[in-house]
Coordinates of C-alpha atoms and ligand atoms in Angstrom, one line a residue:
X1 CA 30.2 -29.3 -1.9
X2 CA 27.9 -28.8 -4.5
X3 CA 29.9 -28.0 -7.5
X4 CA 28.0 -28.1 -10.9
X5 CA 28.9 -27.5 -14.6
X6 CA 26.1 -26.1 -16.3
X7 CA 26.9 -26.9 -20.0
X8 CA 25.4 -26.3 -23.5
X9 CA 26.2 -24.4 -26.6
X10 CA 26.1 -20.8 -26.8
X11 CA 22.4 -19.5 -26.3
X12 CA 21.4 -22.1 -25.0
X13 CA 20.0 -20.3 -21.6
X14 CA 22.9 -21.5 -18.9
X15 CA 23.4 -17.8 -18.2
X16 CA 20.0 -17.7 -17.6
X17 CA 19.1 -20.9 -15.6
X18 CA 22.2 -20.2 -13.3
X19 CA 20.5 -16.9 -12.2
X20 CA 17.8 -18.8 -10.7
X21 CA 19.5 -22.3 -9.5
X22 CA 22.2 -20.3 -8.0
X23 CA 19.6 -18.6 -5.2
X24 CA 18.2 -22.3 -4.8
X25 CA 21.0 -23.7 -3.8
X26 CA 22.6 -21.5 -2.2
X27 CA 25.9 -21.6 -4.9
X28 CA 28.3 -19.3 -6.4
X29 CA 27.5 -18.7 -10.2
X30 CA 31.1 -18.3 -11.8
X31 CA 30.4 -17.1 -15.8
X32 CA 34.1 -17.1 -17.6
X33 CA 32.4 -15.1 -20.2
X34 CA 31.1 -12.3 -17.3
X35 CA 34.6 -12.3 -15.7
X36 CA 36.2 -11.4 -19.2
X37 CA 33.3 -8.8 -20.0
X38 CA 33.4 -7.3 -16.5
X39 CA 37.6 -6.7 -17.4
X40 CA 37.1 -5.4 -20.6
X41 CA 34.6 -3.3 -19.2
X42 CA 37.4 -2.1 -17.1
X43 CA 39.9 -2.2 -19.7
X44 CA 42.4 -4.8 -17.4
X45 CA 45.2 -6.5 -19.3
X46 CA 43.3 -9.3 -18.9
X47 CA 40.0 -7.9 -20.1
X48 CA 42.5 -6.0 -22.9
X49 CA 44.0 -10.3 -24.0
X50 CA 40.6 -11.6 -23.7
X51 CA 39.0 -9.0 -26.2
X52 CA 41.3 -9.6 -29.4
X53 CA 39.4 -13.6 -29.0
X54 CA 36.2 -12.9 -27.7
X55 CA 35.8 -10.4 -30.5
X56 CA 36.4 -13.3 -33.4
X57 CA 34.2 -15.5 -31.4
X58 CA 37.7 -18.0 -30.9
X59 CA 38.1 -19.4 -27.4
X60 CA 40.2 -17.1 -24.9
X61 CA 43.5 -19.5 -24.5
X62 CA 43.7 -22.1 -21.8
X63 CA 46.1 -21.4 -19.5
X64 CA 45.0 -17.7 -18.9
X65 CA 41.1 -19.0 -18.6
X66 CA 42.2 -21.8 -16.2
X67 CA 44.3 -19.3 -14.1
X68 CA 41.1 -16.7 -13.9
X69 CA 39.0 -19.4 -12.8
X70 CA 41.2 -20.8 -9.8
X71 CA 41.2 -17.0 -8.5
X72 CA 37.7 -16.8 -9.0
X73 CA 37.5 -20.0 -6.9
X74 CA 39.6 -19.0 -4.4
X75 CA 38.1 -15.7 -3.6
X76 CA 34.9 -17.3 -2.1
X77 CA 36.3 -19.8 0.3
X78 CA 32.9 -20.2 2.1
X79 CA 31.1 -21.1 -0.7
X80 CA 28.6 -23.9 -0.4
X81 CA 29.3 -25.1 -4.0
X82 CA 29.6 -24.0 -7.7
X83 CA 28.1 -23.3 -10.8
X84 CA 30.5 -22.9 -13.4
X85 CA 28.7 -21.2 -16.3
X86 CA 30.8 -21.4 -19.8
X87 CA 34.1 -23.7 -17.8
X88 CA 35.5 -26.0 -18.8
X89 CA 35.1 -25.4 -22.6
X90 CA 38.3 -27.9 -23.6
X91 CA 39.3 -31.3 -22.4
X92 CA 42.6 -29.6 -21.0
X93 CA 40.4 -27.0 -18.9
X94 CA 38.4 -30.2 -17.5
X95 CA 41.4 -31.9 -16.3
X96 CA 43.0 -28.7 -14.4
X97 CA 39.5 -28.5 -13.0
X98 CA 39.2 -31.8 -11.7
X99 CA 42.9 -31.2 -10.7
X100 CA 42.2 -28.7 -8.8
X101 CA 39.2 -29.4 -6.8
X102 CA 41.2 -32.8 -6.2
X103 CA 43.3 -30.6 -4.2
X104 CA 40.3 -29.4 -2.0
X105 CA 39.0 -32.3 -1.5
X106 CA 36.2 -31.8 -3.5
X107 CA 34.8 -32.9 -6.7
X108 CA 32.0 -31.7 -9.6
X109 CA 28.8 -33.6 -8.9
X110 CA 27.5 -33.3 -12.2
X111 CA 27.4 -32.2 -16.1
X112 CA 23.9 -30.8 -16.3
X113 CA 23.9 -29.9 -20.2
X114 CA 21.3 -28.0 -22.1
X115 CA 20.5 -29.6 -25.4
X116 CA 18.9 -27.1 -28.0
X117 CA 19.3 -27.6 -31.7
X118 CA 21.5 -25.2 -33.5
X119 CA 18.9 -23.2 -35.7
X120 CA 17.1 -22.0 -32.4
X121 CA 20.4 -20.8 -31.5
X122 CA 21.2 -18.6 -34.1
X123 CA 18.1 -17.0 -34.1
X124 CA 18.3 -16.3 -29.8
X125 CA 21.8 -15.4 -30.5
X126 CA 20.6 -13.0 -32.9
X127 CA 17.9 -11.9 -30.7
X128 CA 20.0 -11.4 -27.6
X129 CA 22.2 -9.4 -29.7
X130 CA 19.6 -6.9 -30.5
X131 CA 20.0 -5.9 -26.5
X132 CA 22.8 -7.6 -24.9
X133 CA 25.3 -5.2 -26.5
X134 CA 27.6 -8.2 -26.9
X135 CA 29.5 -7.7 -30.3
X136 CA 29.8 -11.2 -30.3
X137 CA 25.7 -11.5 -30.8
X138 CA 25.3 -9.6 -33.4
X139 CA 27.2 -11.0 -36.3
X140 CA 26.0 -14.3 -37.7
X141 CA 30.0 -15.2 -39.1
X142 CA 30.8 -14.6 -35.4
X143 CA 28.0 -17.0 -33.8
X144 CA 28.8 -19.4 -36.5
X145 CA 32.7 -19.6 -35.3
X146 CA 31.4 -19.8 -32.0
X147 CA 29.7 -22.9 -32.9
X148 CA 32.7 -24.1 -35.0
X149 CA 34.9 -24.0 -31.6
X150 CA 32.1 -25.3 -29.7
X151 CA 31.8 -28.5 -32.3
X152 CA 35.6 -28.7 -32.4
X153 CA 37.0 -28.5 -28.8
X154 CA 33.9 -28.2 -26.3
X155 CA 31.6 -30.8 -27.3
X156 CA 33.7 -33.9 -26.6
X157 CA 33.3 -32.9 -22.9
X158 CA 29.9 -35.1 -23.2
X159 CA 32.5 -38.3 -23.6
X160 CA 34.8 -36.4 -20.8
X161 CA 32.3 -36.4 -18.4
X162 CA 29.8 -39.6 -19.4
X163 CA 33.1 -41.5 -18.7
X164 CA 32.6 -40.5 -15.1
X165 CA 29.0 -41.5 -14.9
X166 CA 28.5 -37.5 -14.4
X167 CA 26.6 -36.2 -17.5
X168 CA 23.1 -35.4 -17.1
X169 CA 21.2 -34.0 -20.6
X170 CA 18.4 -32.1 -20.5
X171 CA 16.3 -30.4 -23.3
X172 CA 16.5 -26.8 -23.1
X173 CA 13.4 -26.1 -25.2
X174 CA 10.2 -24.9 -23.8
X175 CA 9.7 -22.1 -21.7
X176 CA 12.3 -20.9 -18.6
X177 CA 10.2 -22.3 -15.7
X178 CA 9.8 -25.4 -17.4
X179 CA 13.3 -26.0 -18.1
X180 CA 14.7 -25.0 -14.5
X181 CA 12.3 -27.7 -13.1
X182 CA 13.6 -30.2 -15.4
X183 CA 17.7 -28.9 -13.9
X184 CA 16.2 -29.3 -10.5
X185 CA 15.1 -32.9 -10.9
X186 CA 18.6 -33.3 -11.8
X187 CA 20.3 -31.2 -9.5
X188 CA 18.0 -32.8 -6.6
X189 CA 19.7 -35.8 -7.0
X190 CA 23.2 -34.7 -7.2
Ligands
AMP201 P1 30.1 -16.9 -23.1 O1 29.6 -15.7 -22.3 O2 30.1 -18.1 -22.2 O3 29.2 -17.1 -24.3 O4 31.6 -16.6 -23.6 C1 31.9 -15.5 -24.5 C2 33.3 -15.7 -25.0 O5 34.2 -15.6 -23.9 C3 33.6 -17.0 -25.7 O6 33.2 -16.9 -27.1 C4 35.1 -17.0 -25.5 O7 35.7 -16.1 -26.4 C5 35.3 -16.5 -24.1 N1 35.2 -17.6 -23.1 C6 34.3 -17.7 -22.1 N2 34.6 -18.8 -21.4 C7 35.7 -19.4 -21.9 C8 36.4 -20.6 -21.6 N3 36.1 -21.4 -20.6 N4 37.5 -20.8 -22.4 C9 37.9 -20.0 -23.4 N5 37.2 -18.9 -23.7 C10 36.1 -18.6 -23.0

């Protein structure tokens, strides 16, 4: 299996580039951040836990994203491989992962990260806000604690995954086509 973590800082395009790697390859795109938005769209008590975070831009807690992630797994048992989109965003969410697919005999491949400086993120944050309808897009204290988590918890999951020889950086600036042929050089050779 194919199993991928696409990884970056918010805005940096992994929504984006897992639209169009997903049909390549033939892999299931699992988004944490869609699945939450899809059950606050239809006001779940997940969706309903999830909001009261998302809303201040603070991480949704572990064990409630790691649980949502196995069922997401687990309800497409003839996938080929993943792409998880926004997962793992903590060390302890990278362990249960590797757990996990431990336990299917299966591994991820790769860390394919986007790497975009963080004043071109505000301002396609900001952008994307203007028409994604996302709350959390349109307030710049709100972007800014999303960074704040991401520099605090998510970023050490470079070391995480370097210390398996699995973390593949690429520079997400340029234009779309040119970045997904820079993931597919990677992904190629996964
Ligand atoms: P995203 O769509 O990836 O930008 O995620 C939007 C928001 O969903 C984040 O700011 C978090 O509040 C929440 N979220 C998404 N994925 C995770 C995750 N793996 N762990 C914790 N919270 C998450």
């Amino acid at each position: 299996m194919k199993n991928i973590v696409l990884f970056g800082p918010p805005g940096a395009g992994k929504g984006t580039q897992a639209d169009v790697l997903k049909t390549k390859y033939n892999l299931v795109h699992i988004s944490t951040g869609d699945v939450f938005r899809f059950n606050i769209k239809n006001k779940t008590d997940l969706g309903m836990l999830a909001k009261s975070y998302m809303d201040q831009g603070d991480l949704v807690p572990d064990q409630v994203t790691i649980d949502m992630l196995k069922a997401e797994v687990n309800n497409n048992p003839d996938a080929r491989g993943f792409i998880f989109d926004g997962f793992p965003r903590t060390e302890s969410q990278a362990a249960s992962l590797d757990e996990f697919l431990k336990e299917k005999n299966t591994d991820i491949k790769g860390m394919v990260a986007l790497e975009v400086p963080e004043n071109l993120l505000v301002e396609r944050l900001l952008n994307r806000g203007k028409t994604s309808g996302r709350a959390d897009d349109q307030d710049e204290s709100k972007i800014r604690n999303r960074f704040n988590e991401y520099m605090t918890k998510t970023a050490i999951l470079k070391d995480y995954y370097q210390k398996q020889g699995k973390y593949y950086g690429v520079d997400g600036v340029g234009s779309i086509g040119d970045i997904t042929s820079k993931l597919e050089e990677v992904i190629d050779n996964l």
